[in-house]
Coordinates of C-alpha atoms in Angstrom, one line a residue:
Chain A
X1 CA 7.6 6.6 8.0
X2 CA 6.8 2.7 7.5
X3 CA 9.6 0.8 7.5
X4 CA 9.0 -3.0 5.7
X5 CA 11.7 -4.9 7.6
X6 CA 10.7 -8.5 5.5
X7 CA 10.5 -7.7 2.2
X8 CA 12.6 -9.6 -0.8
X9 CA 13.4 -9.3 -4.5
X10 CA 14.3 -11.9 -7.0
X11 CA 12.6 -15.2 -8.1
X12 CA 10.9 -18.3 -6.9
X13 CA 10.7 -21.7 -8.6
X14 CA 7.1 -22.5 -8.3
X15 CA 5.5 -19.1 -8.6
X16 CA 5.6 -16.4 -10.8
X17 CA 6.3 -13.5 -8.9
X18 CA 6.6 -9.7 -9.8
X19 CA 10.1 -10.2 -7.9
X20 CA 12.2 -7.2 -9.5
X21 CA 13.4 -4.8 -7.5
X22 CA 11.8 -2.3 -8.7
X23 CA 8.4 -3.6 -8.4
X24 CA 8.6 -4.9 -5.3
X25 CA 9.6 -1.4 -4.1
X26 CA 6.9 0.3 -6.2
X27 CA 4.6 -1.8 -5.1
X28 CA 5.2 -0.7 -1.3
X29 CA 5.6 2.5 -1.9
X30 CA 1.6 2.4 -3.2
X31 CA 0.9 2.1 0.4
X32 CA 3.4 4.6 2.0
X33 CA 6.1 2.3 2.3
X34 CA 9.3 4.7 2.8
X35 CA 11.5 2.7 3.5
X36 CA 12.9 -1.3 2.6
X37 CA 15.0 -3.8 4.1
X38 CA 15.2 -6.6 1.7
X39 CA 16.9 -9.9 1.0
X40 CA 17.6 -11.9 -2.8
X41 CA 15.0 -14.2 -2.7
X42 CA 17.2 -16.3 -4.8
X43 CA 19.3 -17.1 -2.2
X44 CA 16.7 -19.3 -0.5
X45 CA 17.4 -22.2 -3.3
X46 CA 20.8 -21.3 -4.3
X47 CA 23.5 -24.0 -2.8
X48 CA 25.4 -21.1 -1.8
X49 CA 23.1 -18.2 -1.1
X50 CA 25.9 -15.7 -0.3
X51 CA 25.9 -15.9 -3.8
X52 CA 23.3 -14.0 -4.5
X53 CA 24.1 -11.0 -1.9
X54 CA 26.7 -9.9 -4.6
X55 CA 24.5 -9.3 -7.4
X56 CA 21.6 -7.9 -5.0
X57 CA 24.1 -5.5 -3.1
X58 CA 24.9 -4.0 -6.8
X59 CA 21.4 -3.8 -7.6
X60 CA 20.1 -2.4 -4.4
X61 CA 22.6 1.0 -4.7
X62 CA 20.3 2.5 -7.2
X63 CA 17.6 3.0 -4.3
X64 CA 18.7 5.8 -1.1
X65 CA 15.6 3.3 0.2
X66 CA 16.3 0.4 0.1
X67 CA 19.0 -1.5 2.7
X68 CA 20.3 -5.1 1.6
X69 CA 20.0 -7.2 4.3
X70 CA 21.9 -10.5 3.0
X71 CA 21.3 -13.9 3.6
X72 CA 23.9 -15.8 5.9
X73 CA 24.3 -19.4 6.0
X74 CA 26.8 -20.9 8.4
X75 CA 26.9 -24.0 6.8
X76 CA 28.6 -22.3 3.9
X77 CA 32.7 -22.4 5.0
X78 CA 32.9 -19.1 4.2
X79 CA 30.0 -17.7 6.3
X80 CA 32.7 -15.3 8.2
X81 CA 34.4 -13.5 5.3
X82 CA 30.7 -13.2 4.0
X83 CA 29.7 -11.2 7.4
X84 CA 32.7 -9.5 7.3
X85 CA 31.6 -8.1 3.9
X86 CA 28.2 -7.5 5.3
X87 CA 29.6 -5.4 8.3
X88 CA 31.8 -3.4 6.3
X89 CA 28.5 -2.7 3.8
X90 CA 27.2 1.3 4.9
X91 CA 23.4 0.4 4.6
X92 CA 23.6 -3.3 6.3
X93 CA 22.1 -3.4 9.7
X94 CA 20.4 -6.8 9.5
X95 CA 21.3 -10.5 8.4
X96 CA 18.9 -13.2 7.2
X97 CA 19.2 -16.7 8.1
X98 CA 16.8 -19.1 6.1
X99 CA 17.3 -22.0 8.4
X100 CA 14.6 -24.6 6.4
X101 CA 16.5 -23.9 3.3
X102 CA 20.2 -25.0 3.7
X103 CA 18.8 -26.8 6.1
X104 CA 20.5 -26.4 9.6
X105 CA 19.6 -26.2 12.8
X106 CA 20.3 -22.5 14.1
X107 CA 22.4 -24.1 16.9
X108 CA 24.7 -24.6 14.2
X109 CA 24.6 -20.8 13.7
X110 CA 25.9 -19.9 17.0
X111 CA 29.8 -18.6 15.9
X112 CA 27.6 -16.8 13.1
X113 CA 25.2 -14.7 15.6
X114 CA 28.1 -14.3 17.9
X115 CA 30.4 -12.5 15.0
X116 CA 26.7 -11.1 13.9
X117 CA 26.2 -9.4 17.5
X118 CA 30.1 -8.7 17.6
X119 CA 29.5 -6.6 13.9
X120 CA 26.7 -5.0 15.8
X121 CA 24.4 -6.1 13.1
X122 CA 21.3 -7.7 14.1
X123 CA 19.6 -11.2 12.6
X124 CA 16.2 -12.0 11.2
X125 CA 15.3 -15.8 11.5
X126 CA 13.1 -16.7 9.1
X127 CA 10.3 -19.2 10.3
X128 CA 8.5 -20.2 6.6
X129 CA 8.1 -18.7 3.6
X130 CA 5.5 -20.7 2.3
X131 CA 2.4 -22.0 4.0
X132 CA 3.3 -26.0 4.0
X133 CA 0.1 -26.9 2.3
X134 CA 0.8 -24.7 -0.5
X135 CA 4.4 -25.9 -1.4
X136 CA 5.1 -27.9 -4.3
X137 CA 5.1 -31.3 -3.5
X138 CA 9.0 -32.1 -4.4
X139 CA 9.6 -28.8 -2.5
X140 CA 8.4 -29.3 0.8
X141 CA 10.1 -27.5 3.6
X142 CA 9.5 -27.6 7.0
X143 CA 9.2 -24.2 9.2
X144 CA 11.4 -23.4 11.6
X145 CA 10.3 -24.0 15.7
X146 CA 9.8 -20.8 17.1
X147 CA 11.2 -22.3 20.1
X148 CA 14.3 -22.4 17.7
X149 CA 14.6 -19.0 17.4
X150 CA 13.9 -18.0 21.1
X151 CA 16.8 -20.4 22.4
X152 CA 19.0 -18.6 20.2
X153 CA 18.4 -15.1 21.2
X154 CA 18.7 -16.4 25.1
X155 CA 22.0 -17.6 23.8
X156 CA 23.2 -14.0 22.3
X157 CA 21.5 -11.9 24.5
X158 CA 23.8 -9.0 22.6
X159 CA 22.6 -10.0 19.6
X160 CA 18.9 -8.5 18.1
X161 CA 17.1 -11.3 17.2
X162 CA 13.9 -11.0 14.4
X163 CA 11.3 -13.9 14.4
X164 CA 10.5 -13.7 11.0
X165 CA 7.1 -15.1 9.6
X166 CA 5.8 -16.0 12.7
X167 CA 2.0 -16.8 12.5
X168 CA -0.4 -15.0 15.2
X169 CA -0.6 -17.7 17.9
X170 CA 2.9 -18.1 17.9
X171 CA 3.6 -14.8 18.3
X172 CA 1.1 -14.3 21.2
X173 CA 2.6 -17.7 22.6
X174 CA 6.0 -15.7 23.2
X175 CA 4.3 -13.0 24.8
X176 CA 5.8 -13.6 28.1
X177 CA 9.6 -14.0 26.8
X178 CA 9.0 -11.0 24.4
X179 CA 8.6 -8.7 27.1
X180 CA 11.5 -10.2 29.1
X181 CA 13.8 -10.3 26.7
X182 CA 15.1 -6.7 25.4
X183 CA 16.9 -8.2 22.1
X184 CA 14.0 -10.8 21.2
X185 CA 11.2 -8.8 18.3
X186 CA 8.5 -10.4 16.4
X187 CA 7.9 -9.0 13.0
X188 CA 3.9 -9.1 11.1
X189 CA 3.7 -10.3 7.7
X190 CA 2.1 -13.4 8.4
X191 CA 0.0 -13.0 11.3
X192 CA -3.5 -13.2 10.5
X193 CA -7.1 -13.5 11.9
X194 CA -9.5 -11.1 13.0
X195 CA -8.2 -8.5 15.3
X196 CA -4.6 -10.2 15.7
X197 CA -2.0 -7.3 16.3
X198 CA -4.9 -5.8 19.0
X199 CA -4.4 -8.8 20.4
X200 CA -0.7 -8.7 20.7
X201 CA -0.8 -4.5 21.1
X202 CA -3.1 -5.8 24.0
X203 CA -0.7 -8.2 25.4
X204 CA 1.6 -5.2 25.4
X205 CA 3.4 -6.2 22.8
X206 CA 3.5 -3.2 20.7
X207 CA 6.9 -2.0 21.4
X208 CA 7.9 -5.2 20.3
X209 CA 6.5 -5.8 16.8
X210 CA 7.6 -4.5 13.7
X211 CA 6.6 -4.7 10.2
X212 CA 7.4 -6.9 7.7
X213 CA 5.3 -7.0 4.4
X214 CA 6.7 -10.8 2.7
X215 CA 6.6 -8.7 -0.2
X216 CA 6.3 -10.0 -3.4
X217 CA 5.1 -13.8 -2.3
X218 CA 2.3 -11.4 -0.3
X219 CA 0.4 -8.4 -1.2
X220 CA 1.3 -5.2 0.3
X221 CA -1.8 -3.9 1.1
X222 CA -2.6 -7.0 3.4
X223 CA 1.0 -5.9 5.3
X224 CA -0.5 -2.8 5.9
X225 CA -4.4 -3.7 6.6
X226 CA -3.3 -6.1 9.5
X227 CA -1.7 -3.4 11.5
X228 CA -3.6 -0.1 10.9
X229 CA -7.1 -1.3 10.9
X230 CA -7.7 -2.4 14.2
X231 CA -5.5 -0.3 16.7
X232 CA -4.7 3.5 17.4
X233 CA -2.5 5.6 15.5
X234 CA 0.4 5.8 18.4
X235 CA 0.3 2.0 18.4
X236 CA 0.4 2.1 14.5
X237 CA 3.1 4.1 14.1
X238 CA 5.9 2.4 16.3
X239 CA 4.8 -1.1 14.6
X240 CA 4.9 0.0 11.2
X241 CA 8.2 1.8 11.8
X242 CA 9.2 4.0 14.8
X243 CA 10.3 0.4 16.5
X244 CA 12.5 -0.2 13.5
X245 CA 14.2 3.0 13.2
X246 CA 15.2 3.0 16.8
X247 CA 16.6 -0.7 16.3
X248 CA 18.2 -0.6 13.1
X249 CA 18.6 3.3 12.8
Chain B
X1 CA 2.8 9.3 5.4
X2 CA 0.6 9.5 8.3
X3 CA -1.8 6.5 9.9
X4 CA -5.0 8.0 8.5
X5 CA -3.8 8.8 4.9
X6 CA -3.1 5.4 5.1
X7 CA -6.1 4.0 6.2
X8 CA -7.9 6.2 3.7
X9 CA -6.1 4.3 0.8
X10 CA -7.4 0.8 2.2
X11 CA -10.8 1.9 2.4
X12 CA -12.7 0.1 -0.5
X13 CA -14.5 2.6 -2.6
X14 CA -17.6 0.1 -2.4
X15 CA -19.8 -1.7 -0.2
X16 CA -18.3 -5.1 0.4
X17 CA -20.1 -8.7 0.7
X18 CA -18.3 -11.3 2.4
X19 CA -19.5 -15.0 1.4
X20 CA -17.6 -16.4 3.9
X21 CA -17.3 -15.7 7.4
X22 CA -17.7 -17.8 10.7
X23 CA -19.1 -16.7 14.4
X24 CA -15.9 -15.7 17.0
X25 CA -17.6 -18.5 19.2
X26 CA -16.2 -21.1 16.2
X27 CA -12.3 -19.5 16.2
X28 CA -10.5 -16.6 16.8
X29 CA -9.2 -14.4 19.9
X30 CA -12.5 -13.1 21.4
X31 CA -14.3 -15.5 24.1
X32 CA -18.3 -14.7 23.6
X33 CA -20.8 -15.1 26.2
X34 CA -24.0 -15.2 23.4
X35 CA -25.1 -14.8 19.7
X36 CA -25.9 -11.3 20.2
X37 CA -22.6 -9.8 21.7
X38 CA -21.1 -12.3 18.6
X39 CA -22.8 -10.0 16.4
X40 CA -22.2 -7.0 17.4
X41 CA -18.0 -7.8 17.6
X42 CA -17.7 -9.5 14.4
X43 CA -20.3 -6.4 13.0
X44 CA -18.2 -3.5 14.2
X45 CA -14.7 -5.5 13.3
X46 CA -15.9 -5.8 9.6
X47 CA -17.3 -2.4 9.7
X48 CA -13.5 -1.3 10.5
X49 CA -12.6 -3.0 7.0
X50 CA -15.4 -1.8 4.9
X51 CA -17.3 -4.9 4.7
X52 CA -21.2 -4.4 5.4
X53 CA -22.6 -7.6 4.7
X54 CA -21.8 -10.9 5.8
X55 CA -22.7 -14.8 4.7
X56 CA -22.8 -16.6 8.3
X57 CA -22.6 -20.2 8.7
X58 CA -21.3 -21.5 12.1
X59 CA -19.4 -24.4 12.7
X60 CA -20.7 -25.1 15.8
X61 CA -18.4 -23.9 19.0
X62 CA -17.0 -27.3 19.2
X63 CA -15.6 -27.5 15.4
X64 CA -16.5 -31.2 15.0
X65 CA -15.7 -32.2 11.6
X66 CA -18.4 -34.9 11.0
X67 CA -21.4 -33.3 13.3
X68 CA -24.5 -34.6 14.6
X69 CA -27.7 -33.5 12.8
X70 CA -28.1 -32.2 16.6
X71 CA -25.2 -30.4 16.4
X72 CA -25.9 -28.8 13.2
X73 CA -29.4 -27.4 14.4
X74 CA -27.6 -25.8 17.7
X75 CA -24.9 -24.2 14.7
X76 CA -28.0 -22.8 12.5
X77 CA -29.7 -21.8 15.8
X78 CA -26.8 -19.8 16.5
X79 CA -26.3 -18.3 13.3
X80 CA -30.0 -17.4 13.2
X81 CA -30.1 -15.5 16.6
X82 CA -27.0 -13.7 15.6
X83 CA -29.3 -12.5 12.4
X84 CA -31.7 -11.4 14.7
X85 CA -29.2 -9.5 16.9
X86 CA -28.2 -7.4 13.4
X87 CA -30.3 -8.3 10.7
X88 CA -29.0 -5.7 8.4
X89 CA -25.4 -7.2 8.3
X90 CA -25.9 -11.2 8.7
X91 CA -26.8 -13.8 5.7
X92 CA -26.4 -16.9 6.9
X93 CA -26.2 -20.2 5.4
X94 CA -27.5 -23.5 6.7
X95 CA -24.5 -26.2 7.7
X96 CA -25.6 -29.9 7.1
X97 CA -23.4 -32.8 7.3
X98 CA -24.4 -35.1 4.0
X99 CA -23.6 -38.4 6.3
X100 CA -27.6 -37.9 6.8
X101 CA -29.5 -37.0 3.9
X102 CA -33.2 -36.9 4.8
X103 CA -32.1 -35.0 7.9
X104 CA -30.5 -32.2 5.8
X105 CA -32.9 -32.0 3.9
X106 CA -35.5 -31.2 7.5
X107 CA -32.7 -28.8 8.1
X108 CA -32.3 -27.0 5.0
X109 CA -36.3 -27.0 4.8
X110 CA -36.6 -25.3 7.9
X111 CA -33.7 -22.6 7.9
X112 CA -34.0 -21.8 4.2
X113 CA -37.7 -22.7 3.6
X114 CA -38.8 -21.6 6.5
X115 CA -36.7 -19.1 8.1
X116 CA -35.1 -17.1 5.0
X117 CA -31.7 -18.2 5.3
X118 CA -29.7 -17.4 2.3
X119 CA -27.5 -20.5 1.4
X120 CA -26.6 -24.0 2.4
X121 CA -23.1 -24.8 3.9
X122 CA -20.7 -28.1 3.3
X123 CA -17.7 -28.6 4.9
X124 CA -15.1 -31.9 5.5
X125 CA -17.9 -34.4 7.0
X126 CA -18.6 -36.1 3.4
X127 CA -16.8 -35.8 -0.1
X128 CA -18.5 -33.5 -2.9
X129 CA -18.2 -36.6 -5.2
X130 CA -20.3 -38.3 -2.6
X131 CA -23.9 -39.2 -4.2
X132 CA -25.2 -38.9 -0.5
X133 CA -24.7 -34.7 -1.7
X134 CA -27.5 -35.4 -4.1
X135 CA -30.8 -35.0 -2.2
X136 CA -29.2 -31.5 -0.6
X137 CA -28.4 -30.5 -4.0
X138 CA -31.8 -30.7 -5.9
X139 CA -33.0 -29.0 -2.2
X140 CA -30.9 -25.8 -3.5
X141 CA -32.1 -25.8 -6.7
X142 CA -35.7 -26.1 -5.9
X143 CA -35.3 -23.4 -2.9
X144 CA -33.0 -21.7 -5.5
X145 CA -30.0 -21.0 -3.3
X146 CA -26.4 -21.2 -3.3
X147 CA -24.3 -23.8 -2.2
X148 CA -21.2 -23.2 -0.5
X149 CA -18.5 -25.8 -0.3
X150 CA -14.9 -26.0 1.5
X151 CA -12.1 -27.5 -1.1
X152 CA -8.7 -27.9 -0.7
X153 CA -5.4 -29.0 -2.8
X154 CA -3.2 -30.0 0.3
X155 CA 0.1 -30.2 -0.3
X156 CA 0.9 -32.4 3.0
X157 CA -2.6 -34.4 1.9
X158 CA -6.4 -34.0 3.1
X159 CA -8.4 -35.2 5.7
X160 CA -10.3 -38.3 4.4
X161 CA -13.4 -37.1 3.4
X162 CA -12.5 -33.3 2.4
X163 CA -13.0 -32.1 -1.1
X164 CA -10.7 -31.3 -4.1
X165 CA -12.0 -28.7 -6.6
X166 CA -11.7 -31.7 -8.5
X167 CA -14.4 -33.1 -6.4
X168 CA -15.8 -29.5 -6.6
X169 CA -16.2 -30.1 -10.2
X170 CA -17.5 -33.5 -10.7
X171 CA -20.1 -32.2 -7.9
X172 CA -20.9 -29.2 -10.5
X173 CA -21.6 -31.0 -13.5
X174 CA -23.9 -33.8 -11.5
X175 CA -26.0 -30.5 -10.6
X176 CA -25.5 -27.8 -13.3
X177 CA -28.2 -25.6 -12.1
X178 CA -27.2 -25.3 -8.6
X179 CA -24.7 -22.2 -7.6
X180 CA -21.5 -23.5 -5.9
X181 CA -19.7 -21.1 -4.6
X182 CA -15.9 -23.4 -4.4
X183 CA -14.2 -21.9 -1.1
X184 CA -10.6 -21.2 -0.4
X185 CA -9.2 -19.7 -4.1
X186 CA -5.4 -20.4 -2.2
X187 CA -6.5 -23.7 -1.6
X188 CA -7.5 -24.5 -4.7
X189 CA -4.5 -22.7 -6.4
X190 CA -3.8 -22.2 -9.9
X191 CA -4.3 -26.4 -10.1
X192 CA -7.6 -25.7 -8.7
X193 CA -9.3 -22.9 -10.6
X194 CA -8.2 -25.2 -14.1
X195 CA -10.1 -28.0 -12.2
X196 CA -13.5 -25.9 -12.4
X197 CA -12.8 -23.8 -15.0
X198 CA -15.4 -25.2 -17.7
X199 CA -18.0 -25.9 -14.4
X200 CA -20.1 -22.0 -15.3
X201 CA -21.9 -23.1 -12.2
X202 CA -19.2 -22.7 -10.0
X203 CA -17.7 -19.4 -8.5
X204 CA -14.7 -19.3 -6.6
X205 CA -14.6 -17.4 -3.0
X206 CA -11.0 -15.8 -2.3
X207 CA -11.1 -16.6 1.6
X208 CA -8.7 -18.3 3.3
X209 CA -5.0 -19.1 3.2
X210 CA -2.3 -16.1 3.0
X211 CA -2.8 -12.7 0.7
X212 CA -0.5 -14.1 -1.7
X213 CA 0.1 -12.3 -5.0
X214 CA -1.4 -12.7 -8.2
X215 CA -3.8 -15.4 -7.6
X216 CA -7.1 -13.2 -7.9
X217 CA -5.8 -12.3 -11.3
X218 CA -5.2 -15.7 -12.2
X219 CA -8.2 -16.7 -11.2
X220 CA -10.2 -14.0 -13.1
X221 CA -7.9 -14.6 -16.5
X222 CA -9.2 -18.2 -16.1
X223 CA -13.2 -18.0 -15.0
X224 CA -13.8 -14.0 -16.1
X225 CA -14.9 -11.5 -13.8
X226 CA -18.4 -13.2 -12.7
X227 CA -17.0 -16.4 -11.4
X228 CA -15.1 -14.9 -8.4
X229 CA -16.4 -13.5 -5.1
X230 CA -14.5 -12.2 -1.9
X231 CA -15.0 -13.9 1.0
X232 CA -12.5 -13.8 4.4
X233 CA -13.1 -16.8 6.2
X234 CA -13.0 -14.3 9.3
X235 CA -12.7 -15.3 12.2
X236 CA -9.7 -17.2 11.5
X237 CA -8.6 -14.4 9.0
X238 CA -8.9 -11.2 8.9
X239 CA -11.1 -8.9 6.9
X240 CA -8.8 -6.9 5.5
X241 CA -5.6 -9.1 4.9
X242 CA -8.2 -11.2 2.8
X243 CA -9.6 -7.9 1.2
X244 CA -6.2 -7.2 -0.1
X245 CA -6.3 -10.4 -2.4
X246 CA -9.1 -7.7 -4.6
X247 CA -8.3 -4.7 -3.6
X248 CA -5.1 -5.4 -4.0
X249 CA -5.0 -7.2 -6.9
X250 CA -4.1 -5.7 -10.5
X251 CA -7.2 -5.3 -11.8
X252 CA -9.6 -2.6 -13.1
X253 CA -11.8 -1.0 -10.5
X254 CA -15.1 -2.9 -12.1
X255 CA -13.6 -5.9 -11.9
X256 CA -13.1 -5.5 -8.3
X257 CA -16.5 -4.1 -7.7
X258 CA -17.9 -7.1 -9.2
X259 CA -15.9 -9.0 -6.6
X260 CA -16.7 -8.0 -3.8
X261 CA -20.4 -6.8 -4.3
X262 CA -21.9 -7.6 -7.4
X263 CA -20.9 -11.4 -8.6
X264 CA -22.5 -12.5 -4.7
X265 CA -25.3 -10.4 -5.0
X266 CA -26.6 -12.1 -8.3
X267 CA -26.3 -15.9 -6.3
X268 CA -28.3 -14.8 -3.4
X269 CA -32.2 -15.1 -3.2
X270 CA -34.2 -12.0 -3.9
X271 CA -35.2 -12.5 0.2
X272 CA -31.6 -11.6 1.5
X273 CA -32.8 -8.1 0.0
X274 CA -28.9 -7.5 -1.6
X275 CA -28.8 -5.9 -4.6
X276 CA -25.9 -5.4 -7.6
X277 CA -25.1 -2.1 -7.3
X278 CA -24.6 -1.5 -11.1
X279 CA -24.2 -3.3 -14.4
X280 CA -22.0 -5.6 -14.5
X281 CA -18.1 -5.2 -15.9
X282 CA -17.2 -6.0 -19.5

């Protein structure tokens, strides 16, 4: 089964996006998608994006497929009752934090991905969502350092730690730490360039990368072309889900 | 769902022509030794995708982005001996750098006149509003080739001599019966195809940037079906990620044929021996 581990629903400001629920996860399926772990995208510009895990949560239980994974921000005072909620949710296994968009730094976010790892959830750090030259120009935000994201899985090594939207050379730059650290993954949706994930399935990497489509800024068919084309079916298979199943069940 | 049913619904149900592709020795993962072993990767690797003809033009190995006429000829050297190594898959393109006119025009002569290359290639060296484009212009129309030329709406700003569509489209109407084919459609956004939208000599290439959603359908709701034509801008992207912005796209199946076969086939010279495959959609 593929299992999209990066995939959203809602709307964005500068775009016009088929964003609703049901189309994203339409849209997926098309390309065998079975299964969707998805965050409100309207929580990346709301003030207080646990706002928008209420309404998404609701919206959500009408698919057996698709898992919420809510957005967390620990800059919001009431990031720990939030957490709660999402640990006490059935189908929550993973957390979003959108860094760029509060903003914070994710050492800030250290008490969250302490309770997070506590919870036995695990955490997907967002890196971008946008490409920076293609942002509006009053909406211009910065990614996130990989290096970010790397010091704060060394700092929870209990916690599962998701580099989200990292591009290819940045994921082939953590190749080393990837395979020395058991909680650190790297997930695909913006990694690009000819032959990329044989690179990193080269590297050895495969056991360590796991799908993501950026479903509905991205097309789903891309999501799937990146991995499949280029690399052998056993390699295929625990990227575009066996990886995820075993971490997030 | 297993791995091959999978890859059996990305595989395009028609030949595909890529307008825009660059030699691994100019980016990407692989390290090559020579033109020929080039060839063959970048060959098989858009083979794997479905794409069985590719528009060359190399860069030159060092990327420079205001080259020497020198370094130009080494680029068009390079791209011509990887057309030798698979003649059946390479089209390439002849790179100038309009700082130096007369010499582009020596270049263009000899790789197009002379050697059957299929297009001319601009990049960042000199704006398209630049006059100094001028004697390189009426060149393509007299050889009658395309022109292909890199544009960009930067959000964080270009580089001081790279081209706009705007600049795309002031080139367009100075020379209304040359092709431009506009490169980068995510670069150019949705700002960017309205830039060159009443320019009927310009087509828009889909290469570059991310696969993002709904920007081929924009595109073709703005400039119709003719105007737009895949390209990857392989090797810094991949063949089929940039596929998926027609493929993937919500639009009917001639449309997409047009795309990526058709709309290119009906820019090239009768000598790159490509051919549209049927009439065109309505």
């Amino acid at each position: 089964m593929i299992v999209d581990i990066n995939c959203f629903a809602g709307h964005w400001p500068s775009r016009d996006l088929k964003g609703d629920l049901a189309s994203v996860r339409d849209s997926l399926r098309r390309y065998g998608v079975g299964r969707l772990f998805t965050s409100p995208l309207d929580a990346a510009w709301h003030r207080n994006p646990h706002l928008a895990n209420d309404a998404f949560c609701r919206a959500v239980e009408a698919y057996d497929d698709v898992s919420p994974v809510p957005v967390l921000d620990p800059t919001v005072a009431t990031w720990d009752a939030e957490l709660g909620r999402a640990a006490e949710h059935p189908d929550v296994r993973l957390v979003k934090l959108l860094p760029a968009y509060s903003p914070y730094r994710l050492s800030e976010a250290d008490d969250l991905l302490s309770a997070a790892a506590d919870a036995g959830l695990a955490a997907i750090c967002q890196t971008r969502l946008e490409d920076r030259r293609r942002q509006h120009p009053l909406a211009q935000v910065p990614d996130v350092a990989i290096a970010d994201v790397v010091a704060a899985a060394e700092r929870h090594a209990g916690l599962v730690v998701i580099v989200g939207g990292a591009r290819f050379a940045e994921a082939r730059s953590l190749r080393d730490r990837l395979l020395d650290m058991p909680n650190l993954y790297v997930e695909t949706s913006q990694m690009d360039g000819l032959d990329a994930v044989r690179a990193l399935v080269d590297d050895g990497l495969a056991p360590k990368l796991l799908f993501g489509s950026h479903a509905p800024f991205f097309i789903p068919y891309a999501a799937v072309a990146r991995v499949v084309t280029d690399i052998d079916d056993a390699d295929a298979s625990a990227i575009l889900g066996e990886n995820a199943l075993r971490l997030l069940g | 769902m297993r791995v091959s049913e999978v890859r059996s619904l990305l595989r395009p149900p028609w030949p595909v022509l890529d307008v825009h592709v660059h030699p691994l020795n100019c980016f990407g993962p692989h390290r090559v030794e020579d033109a020929a072993t080039d060839a063959r990767l970048l060959a098989v690797a858009g083979k794997r995708s479905g794409v069985e003809k590719m528009c060359l033009f190399s860069l030159h190995s060092t990327c420079p982005r205001q080259p020497t006429m020198e370094l130009c000829r080494e680029s068009n050297d390079y791209a011509l001996a990887m057309r030798d190594a698979a003649p059946d898959v390479f089209l390439p393109f002849c790179y100038v750098n309009p700082m130096y006119p007369e010499e582009s025009v020596a270049e263009i002569e000899r790789c197009v006149a002379a050697e059957e290359m299929c297009g001319i290639k601009l990049w960042v060296a000199v704006n398209a509003s630049d006059p100094r484009l001028d004697p390189i212009m009426r060149c393509a129309a007299s050889l009658g080739v395309p022109v292909l030329q890199h544009a960009w709406n930067n959000t964080l700003g270009s580089t001081p001599d790279e081209s706009t569509p705007a600049d795309v489209a002031d080139l367009a109407r100075r020379h209304p019966t040359v092709s431009i084919i506009m490169a980068h459609l995510n670069g150019a956004g949705l700002r960017g195809i309205g830039d060159v939208a009443d320019c009927p000599n310009v087509f828009v290439d889909t290469s570059g940037g991310d696969p993002e959603s709904g920007i081929t359908e924009a595109a073709v709701a703005s400039l119709g079906s003719t105007r737009v034509v895949y390209g990857s801008d392989a090797a810094i992207r991949h063949f089929g990620t940039q596929l998926a912005k027609v493929l993937g796209a919500g639009l009917p199946d001639a449309v997409k044929r047009d795309i990526v076969w058709n709309n290119a086939a009906r820019l090239l010279p009768s000598w790159a021996g490509v051919r549209p495959m049927e009439r065109r959609a309505t």
